[in-house]
mmCIF file of C-alpha atoms in Angstrom:
data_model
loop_
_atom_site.group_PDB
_atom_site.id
_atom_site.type_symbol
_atom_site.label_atom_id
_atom_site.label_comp_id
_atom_site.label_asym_id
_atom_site.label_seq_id
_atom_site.Cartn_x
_atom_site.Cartn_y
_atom_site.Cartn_z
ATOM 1 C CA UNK A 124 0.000 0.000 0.000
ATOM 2 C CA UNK A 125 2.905 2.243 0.683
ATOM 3 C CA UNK A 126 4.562 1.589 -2.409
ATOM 4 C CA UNK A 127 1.169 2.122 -4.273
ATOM 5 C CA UNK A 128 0.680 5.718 -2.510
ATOM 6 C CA UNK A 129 4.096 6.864 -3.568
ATOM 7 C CA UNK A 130 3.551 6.113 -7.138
ATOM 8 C CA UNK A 131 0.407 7.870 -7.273
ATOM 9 C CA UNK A 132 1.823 10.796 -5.602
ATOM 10 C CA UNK A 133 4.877 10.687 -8.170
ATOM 11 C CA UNK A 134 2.792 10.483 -10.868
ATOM 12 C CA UNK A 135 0.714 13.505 -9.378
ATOM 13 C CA UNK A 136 3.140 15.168 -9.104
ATOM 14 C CA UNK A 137 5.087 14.640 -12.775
ATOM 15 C CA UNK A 138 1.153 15.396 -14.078
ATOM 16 C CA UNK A 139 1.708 19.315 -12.482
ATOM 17 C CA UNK A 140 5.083 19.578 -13.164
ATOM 18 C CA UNK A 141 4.012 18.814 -16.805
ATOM 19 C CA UNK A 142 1.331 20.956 -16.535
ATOM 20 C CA UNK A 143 3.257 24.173 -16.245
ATOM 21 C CA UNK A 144 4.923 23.700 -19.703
ATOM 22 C CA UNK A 145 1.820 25.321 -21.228
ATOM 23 C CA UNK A 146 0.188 28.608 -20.445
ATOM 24 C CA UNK A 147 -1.556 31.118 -21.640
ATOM 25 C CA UNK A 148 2.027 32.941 -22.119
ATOM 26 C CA UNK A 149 3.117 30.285 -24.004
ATOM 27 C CA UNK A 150 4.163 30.460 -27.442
ATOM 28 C CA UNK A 151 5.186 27.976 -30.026
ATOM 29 C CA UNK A 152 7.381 27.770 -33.227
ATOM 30 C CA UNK A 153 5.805 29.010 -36.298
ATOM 31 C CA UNK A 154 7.048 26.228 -38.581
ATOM 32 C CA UNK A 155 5.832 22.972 -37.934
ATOM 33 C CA UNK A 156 7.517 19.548 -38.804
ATOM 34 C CA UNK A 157 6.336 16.956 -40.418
ATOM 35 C CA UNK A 158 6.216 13.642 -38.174
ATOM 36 C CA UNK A 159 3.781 11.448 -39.829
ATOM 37 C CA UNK A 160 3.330 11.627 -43.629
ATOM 38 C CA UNK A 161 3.777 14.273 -45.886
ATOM 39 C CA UNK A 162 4.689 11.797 -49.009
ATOM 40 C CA UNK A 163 1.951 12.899 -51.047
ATOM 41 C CA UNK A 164 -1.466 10.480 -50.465
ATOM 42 C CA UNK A 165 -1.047 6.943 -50.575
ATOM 43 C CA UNK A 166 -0.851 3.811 -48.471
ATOM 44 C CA UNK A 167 2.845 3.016 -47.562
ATOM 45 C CA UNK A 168 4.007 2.760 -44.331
ATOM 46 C CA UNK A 169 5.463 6.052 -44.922
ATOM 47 C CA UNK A 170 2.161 7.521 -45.725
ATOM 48 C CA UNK A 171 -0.997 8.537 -44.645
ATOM 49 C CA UNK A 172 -4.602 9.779 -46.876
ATOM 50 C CA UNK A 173 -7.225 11.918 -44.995
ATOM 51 C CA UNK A 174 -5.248 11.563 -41.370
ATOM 52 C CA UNK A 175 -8.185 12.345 -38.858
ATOM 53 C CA UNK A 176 -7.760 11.592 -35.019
ATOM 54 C CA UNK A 177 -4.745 11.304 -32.990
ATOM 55 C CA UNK A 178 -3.264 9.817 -29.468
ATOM 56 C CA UNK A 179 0.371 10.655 -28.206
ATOM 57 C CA UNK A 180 1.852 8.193 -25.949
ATOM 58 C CA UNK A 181 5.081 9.647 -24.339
ATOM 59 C CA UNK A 182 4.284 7.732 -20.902
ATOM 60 C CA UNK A 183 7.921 5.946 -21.419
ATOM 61 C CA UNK A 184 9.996 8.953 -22.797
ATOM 62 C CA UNK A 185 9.363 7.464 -26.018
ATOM 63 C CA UNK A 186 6.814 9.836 -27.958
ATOM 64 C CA UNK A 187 4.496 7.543 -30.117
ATOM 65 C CA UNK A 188 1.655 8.834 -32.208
ATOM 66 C CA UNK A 189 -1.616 6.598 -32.763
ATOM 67 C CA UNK A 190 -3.029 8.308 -35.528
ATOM 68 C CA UNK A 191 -6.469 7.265 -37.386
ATOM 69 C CA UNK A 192 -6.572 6.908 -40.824
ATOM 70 C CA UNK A 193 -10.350 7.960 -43.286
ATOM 71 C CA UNK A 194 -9.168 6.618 -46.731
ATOM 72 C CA UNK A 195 -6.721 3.843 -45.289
ATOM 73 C CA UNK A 196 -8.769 2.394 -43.301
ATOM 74 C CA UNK A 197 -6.567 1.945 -40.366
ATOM 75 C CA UNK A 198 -4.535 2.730 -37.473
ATOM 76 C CA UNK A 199 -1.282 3.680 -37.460
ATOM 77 C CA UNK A 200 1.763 4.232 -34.821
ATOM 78 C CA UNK A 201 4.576 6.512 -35.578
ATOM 79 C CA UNK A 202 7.428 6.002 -33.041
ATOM 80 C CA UNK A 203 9.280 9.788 -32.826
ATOM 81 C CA UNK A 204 12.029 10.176 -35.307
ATOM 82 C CA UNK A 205 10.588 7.304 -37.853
ATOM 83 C CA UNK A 206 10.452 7.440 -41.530
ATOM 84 C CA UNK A 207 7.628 5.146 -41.138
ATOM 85 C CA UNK A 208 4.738 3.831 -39.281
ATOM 86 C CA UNK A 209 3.172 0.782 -38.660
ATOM 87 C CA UNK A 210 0.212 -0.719 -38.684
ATOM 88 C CA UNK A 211 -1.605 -1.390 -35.354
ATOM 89 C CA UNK A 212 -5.460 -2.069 -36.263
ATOM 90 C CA UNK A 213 -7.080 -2.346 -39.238
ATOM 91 C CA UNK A 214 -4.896 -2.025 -43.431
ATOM 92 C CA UNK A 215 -7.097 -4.894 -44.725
ATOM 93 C CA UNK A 216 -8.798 -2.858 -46.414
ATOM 94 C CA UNK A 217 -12.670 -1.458 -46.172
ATOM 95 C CA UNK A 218 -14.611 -3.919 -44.172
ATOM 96 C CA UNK A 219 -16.507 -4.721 -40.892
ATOM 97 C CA UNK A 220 -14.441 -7.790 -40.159
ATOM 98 C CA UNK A 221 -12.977 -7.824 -36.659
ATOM 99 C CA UNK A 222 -9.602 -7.257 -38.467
ATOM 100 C CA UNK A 223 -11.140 -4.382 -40.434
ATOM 101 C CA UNK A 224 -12.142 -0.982 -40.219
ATOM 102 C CA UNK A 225 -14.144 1.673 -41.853
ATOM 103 C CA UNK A 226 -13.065 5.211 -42.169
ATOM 104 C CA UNK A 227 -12.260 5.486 -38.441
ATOM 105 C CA UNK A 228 -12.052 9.110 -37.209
ATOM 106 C CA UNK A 229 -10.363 8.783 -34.043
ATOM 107 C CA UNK A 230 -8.358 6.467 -31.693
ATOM 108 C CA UNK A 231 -7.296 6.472 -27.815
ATOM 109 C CA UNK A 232 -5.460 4.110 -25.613
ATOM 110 C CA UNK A 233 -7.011 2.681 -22.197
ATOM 111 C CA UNK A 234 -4.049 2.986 -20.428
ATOM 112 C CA UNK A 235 -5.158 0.824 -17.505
ATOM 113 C CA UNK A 236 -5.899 -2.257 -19.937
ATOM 114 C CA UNK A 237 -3.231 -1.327 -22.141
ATOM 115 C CA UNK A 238 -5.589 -1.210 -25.206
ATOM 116 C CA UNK A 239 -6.510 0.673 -28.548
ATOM 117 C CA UNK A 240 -10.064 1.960 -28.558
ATOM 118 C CA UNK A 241 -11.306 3.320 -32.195
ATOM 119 C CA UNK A 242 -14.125 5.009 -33.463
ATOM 120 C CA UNK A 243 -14.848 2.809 -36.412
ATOM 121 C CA UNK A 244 -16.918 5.900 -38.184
ATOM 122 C CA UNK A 245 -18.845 4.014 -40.719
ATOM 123 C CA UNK A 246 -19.464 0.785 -39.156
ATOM 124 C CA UNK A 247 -21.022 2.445 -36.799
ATOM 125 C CA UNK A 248 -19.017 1.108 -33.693
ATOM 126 C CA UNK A 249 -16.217 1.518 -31.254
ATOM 127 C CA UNK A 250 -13.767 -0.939 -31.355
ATOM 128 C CA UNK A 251 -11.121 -2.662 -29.457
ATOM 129 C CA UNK A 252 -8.451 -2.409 -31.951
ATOM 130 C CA UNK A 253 -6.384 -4.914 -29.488
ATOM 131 C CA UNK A 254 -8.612 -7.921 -29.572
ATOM 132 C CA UNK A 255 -11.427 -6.763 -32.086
ATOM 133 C CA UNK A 256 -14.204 -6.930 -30.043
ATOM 134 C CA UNK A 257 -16.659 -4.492 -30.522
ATOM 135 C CA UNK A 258 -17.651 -2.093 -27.082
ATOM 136 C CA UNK A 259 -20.395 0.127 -28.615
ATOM 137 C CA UNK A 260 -22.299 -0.781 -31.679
ATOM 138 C CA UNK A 261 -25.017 0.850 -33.655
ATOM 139 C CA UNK A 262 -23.689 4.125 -32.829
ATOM 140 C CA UNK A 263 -22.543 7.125 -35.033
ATOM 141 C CA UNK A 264 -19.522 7.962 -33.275
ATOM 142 C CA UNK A 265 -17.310 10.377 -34.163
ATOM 143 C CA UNK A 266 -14.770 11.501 -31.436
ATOM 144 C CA UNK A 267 -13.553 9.646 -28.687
ATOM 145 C CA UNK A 268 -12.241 10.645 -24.514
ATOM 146 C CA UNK A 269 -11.425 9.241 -21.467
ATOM 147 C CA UNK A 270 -11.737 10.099 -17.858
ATOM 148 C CA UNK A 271 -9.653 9.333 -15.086
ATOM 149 C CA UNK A 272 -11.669 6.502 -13.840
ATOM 150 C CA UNK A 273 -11.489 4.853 -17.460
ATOM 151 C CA UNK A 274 -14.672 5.700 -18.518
ATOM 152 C CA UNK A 275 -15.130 6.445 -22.099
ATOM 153 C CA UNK A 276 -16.719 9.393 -23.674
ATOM 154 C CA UNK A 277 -18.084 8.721 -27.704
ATOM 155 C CA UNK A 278 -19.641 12.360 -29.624
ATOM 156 C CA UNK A 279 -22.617 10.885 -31.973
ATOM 157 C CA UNK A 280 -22.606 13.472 -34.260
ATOM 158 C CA UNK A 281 -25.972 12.023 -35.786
ATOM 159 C CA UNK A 282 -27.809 12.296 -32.858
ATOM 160 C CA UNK A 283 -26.295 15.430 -31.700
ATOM 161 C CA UNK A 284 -25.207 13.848 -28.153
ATOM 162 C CA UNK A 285 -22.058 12.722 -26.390
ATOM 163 C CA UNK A 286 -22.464 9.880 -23.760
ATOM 164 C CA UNK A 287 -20.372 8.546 -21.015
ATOM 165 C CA UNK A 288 -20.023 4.615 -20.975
ATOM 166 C CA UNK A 289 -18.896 2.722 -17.803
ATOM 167 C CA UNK A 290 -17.451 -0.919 -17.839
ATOM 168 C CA UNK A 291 -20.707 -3.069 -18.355
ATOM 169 C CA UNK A 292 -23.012 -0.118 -19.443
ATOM 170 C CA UNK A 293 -25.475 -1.268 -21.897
ATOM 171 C CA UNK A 294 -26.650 2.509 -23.181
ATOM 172 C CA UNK A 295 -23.962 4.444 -21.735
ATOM 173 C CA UNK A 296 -25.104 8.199 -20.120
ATOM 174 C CA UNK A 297 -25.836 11.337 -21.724
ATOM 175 C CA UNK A 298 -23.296 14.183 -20.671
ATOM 176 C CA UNK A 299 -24.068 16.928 -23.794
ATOM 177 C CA UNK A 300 -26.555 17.618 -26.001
ATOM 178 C CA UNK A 301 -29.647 14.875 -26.850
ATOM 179 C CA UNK A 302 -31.992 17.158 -27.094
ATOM 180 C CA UNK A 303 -31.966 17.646 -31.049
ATOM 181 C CA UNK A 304 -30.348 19.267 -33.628
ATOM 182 C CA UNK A 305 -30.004 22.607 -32.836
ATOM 183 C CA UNK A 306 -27.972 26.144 -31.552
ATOM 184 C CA UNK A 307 -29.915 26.064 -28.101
ATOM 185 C CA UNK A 308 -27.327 25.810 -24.814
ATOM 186 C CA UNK A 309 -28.631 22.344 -24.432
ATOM 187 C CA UNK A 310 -28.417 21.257 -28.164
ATOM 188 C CA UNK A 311 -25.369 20.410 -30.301
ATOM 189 C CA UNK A 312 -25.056 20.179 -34.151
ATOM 190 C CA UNK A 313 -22.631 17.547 -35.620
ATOM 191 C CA UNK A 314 -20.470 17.485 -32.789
ATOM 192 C CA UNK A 315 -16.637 15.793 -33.440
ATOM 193 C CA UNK A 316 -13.985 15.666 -31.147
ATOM 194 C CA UNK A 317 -14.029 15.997 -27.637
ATOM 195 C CA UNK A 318 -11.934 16.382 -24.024
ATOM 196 C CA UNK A 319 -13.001 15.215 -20.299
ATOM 197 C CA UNK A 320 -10.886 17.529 -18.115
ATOM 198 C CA UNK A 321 -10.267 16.411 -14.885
ATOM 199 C CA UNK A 322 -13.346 17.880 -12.701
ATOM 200 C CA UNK A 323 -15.098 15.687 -15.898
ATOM 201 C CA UNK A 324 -16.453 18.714 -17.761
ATOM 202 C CA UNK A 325 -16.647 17.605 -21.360
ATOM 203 C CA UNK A 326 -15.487 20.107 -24.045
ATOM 204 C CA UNK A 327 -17.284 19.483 -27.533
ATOM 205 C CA UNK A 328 -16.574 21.047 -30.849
ATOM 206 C CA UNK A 329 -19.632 21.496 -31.839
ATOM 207 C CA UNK A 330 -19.271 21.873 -35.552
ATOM 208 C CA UNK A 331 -22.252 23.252 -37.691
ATOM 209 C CA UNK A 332 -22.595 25.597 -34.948
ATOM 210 C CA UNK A 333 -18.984 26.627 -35.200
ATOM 211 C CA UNK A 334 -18.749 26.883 -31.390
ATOM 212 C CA UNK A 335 -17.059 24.846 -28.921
ATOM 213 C CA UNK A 336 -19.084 23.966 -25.602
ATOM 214 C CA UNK A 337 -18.499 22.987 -22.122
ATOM 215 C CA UNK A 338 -20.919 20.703 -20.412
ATOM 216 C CA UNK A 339 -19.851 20.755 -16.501
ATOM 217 C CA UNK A 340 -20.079 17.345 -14.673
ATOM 218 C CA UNK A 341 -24.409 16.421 -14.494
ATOM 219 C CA UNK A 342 -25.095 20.023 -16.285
ATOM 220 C CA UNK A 343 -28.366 20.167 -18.307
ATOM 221 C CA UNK A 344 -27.119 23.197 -20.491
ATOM 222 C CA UNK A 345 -23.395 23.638 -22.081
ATOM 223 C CA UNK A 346 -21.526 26.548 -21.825
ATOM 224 C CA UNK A 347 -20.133 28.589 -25.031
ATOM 225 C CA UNK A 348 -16.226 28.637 -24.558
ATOM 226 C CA UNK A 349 -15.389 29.518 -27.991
ATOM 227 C CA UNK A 350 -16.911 30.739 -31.187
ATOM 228 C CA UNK A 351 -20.375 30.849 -30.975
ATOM 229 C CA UNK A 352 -20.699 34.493 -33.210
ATOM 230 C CA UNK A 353 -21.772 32.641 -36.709
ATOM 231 C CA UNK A 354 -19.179 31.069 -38.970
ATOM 232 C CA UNK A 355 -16.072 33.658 -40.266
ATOM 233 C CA UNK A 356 -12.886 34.322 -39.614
ATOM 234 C CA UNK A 357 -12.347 37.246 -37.038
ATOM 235 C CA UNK A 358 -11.080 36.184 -33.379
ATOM 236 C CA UNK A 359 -14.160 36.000 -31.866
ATOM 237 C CA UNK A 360 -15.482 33.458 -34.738
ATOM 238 C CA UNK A 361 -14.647 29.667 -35.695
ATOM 239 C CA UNK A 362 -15.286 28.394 -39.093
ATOM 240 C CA UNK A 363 -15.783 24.158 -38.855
ATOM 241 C CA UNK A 364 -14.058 23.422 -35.278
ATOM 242 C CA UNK A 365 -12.538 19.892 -35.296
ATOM 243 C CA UNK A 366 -9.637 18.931 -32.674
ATOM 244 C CA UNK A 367 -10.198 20.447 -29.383
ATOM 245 C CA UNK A 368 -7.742 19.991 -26.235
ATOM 246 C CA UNK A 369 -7.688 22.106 -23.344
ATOM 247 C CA UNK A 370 -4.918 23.095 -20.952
ATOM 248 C CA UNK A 371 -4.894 23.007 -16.802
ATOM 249 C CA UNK A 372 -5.254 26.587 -16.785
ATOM 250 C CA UNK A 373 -8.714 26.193 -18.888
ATOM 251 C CA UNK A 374 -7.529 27.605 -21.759
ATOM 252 C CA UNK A 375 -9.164 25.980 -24.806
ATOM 253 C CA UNK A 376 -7.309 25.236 -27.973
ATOM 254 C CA UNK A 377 -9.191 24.592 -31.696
ATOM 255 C CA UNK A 378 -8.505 23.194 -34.597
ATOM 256 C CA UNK A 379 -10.041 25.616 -36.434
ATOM 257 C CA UNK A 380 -10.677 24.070 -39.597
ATOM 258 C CA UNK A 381 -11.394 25.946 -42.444
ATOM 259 C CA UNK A 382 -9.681 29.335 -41.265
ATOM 260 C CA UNK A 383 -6.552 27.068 -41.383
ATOM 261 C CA UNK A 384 -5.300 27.909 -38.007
ATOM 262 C CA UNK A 385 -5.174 27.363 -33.969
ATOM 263 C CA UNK A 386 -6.571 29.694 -32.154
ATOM 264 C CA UNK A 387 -6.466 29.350 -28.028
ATOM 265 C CA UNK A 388 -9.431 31.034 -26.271
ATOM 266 C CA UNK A 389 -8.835 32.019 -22.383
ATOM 267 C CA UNK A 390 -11.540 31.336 -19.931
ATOM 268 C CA UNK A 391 -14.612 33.787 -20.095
ATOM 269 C CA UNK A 392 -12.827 35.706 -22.766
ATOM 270 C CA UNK A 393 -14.916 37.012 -26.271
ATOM 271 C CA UNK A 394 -12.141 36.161 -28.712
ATOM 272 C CA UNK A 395 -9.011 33.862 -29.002
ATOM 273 C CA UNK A 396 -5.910 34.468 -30.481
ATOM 274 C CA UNK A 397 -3.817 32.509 -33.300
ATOM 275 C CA UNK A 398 -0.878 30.553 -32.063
ATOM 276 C CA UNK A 399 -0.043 28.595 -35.327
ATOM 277 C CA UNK A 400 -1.348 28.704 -38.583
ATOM 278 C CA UNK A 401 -3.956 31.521 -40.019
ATOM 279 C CA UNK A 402 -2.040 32.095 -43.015
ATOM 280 C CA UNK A 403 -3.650 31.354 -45.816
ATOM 281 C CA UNK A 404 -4.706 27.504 -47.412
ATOM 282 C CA UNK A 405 -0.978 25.691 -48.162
ATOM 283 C CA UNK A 406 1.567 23.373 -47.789
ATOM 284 C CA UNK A 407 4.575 25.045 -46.612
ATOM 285 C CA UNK A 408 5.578 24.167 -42.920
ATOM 286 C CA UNK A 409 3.231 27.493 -41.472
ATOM 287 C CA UNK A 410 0.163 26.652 -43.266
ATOM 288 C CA UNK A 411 -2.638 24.255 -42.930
ATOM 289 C CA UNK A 412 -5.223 22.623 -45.953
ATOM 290 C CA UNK A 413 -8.380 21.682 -43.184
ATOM 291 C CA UNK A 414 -7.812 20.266 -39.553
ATOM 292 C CA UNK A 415 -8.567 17.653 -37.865
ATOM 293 C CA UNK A 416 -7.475 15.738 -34.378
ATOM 294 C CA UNK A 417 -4.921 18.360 -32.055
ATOM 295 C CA UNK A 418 -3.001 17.205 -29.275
ATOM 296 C CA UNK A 419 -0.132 18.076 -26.535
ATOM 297 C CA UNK A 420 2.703 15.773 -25.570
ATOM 298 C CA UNK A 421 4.105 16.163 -22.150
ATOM 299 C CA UNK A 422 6.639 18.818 -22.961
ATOM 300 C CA UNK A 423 4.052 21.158 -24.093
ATOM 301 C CA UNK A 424 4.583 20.603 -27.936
ATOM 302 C CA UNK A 425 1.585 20.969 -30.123
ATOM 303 C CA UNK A 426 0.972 17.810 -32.692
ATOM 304 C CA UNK A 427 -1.690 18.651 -35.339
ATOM 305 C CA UNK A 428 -3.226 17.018 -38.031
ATOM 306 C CA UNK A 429 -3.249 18.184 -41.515
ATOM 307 C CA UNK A 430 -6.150 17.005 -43.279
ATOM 308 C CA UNK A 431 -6.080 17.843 -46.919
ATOM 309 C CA UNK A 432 -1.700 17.896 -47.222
ATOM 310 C CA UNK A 433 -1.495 13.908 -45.034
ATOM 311 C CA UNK A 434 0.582 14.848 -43.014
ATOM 312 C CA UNK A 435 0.826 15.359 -38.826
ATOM 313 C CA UNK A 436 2.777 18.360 -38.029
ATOM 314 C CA UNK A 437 4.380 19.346 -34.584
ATOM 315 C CA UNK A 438 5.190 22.811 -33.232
ATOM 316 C CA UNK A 439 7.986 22.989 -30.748
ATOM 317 C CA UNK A 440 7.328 25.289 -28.209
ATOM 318 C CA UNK A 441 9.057 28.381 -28.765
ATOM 319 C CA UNK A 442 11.492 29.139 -25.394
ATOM 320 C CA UNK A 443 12.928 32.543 -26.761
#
């Protein structure tokens, strides 16, 4: 028991050292590099087409990137450094096979059990990539999360809801949206990806609404923490929000699709500001062609997914 308490306090502790790498101070490098992809569209290991959702795994000092796959139909991990990845789930091509997949949009690991959960988009199920059994079917899941406790969080962008699913659940618990289709505080429109902070307030990009909401633990109403002011391109507007990711300090960062930029948005604030991207559709190494998953590895280094040029880029933070 003693041994067990000191591990959890070391590993509290290494969470909030890790923690202060990113504030609202922070800044990152303009120019990203490529880490996954960027060899044109295609299906060799050193290739991705229509990259969607991603995981980083840096628990062992060793960055990995889980990264799902639309027109591949797979998973695959990039160790840091590689020229290529490899496939963990999925590569046999389109099917609903348990060693198949169908455009899957995002992907997670259950650290406790040590497996790869998927959102198998068109199958209409969340998978166990490890085994292949199937944990949620009939269900048109988009974006996946997990709380501390391990239990999962799935965004049904067809049914406008996002629902929490413990170990044996059956129909899993609404924690946003079900109440339509619409731009009410208690509806969401094609919501993608999603984060559980750790008080378990889900954050939901909330797409055709071009907002990003908050839904506080048991709320019946979300909050508007970014966008919300129509579709365009001014700070205080989002234009198709995909990857969202949020910080300990509650500032939310957005994918913010087709403005072709990230944009951070402080707590109660009316605008956000650009920390990468905004300039213009591209390929060079500051420019975006649509967004998808966003993430942060330990360090504070921003990993985003570039839709359109197949490619994951990452943005060193910027120490000067």
């Amino acid at each position: 028991m003693k041994f067990v308490f000191i591990l959890n306090l070391f590993l509290f502790i290494e969470q909030l050292l890790s923690s202060t790498h990113i504030n609202i101070k922070t800044k990152w490098k303009q120019n990203g590099i490529t880490i996954a992809g960027g060899n044109g569209k295609g299906n060799q290991l050193n290739q991705l087409t229509y990259p969607c959702g991603i995981f980083i795994d840096d628990d062992d000092n060793d960055t990995c990137i889980y990264i799902s796959e639309w027109e591949n139909h797979r998973i695959v991990k990039w160790k840091c450094g590689a020229k290529n990845g490899q496939v963990v789930a999925g590569g046999n091509e389109k099917g609903k096979r348990i060693d198949q997949l169908n455009r899957p949009t995002d992907v997670i690991i259950d650290k406790k059990n040590g497996s790869l959960i998927i959102c198998d988009h068109n199958n209409r199920r969340v998978q166990n990539g490890t085994n292949g059994q199937t944990i949620i079917s009939d269900i048109h899941c988009f974006g996946l999360a997990m709380d501390n406790n391990g239990d999962l969080y799935v965004s049904d962008w067809k049914e406008n809801e996002v629902r929490r699913w413990s170990i044996g659940d059956t129909n899993g618990t609404i924690v946003a949206g079900g109440n339509g289709k619409g731009n009410n505080l208690n509806q969401l429109d094609c919501p993608t990806y999603i984060f559980v902070d750790e008080d378990y307030s889900v954050y939901v990009s909330d797409c055709d609404n071009n907002r990003v909401m908050k839904w506080m633990k048991d709320a019946k109403e979300g909050i508007v923490v970014a966008g919300g002011q129509h579709q365009g391109n001014s700070l205080m507007q989002l234009s198709d929000p995909q990857g969202v990711t949020v910080d300990h300090f509650g500032n939310v960062y957005v994918a913010d699709s087709s403005n072709q930029r990230i944009i951070r948005w402080p707590p109660g604030s009316k605008e956000g500001s650009i920390i990468v991207g905004g300039n213009e559709e591209g390929q060079q190494s500051n420019q975006f062609s649509g967004l998808r998953g966003l993430s942060f590895d330990r360090q504070g280094n921003l990993y985003v997914v570039d839709w359109n040029n197949n490619r994951v880029q990452k943005f060193d933070i910027d120490s000067n």
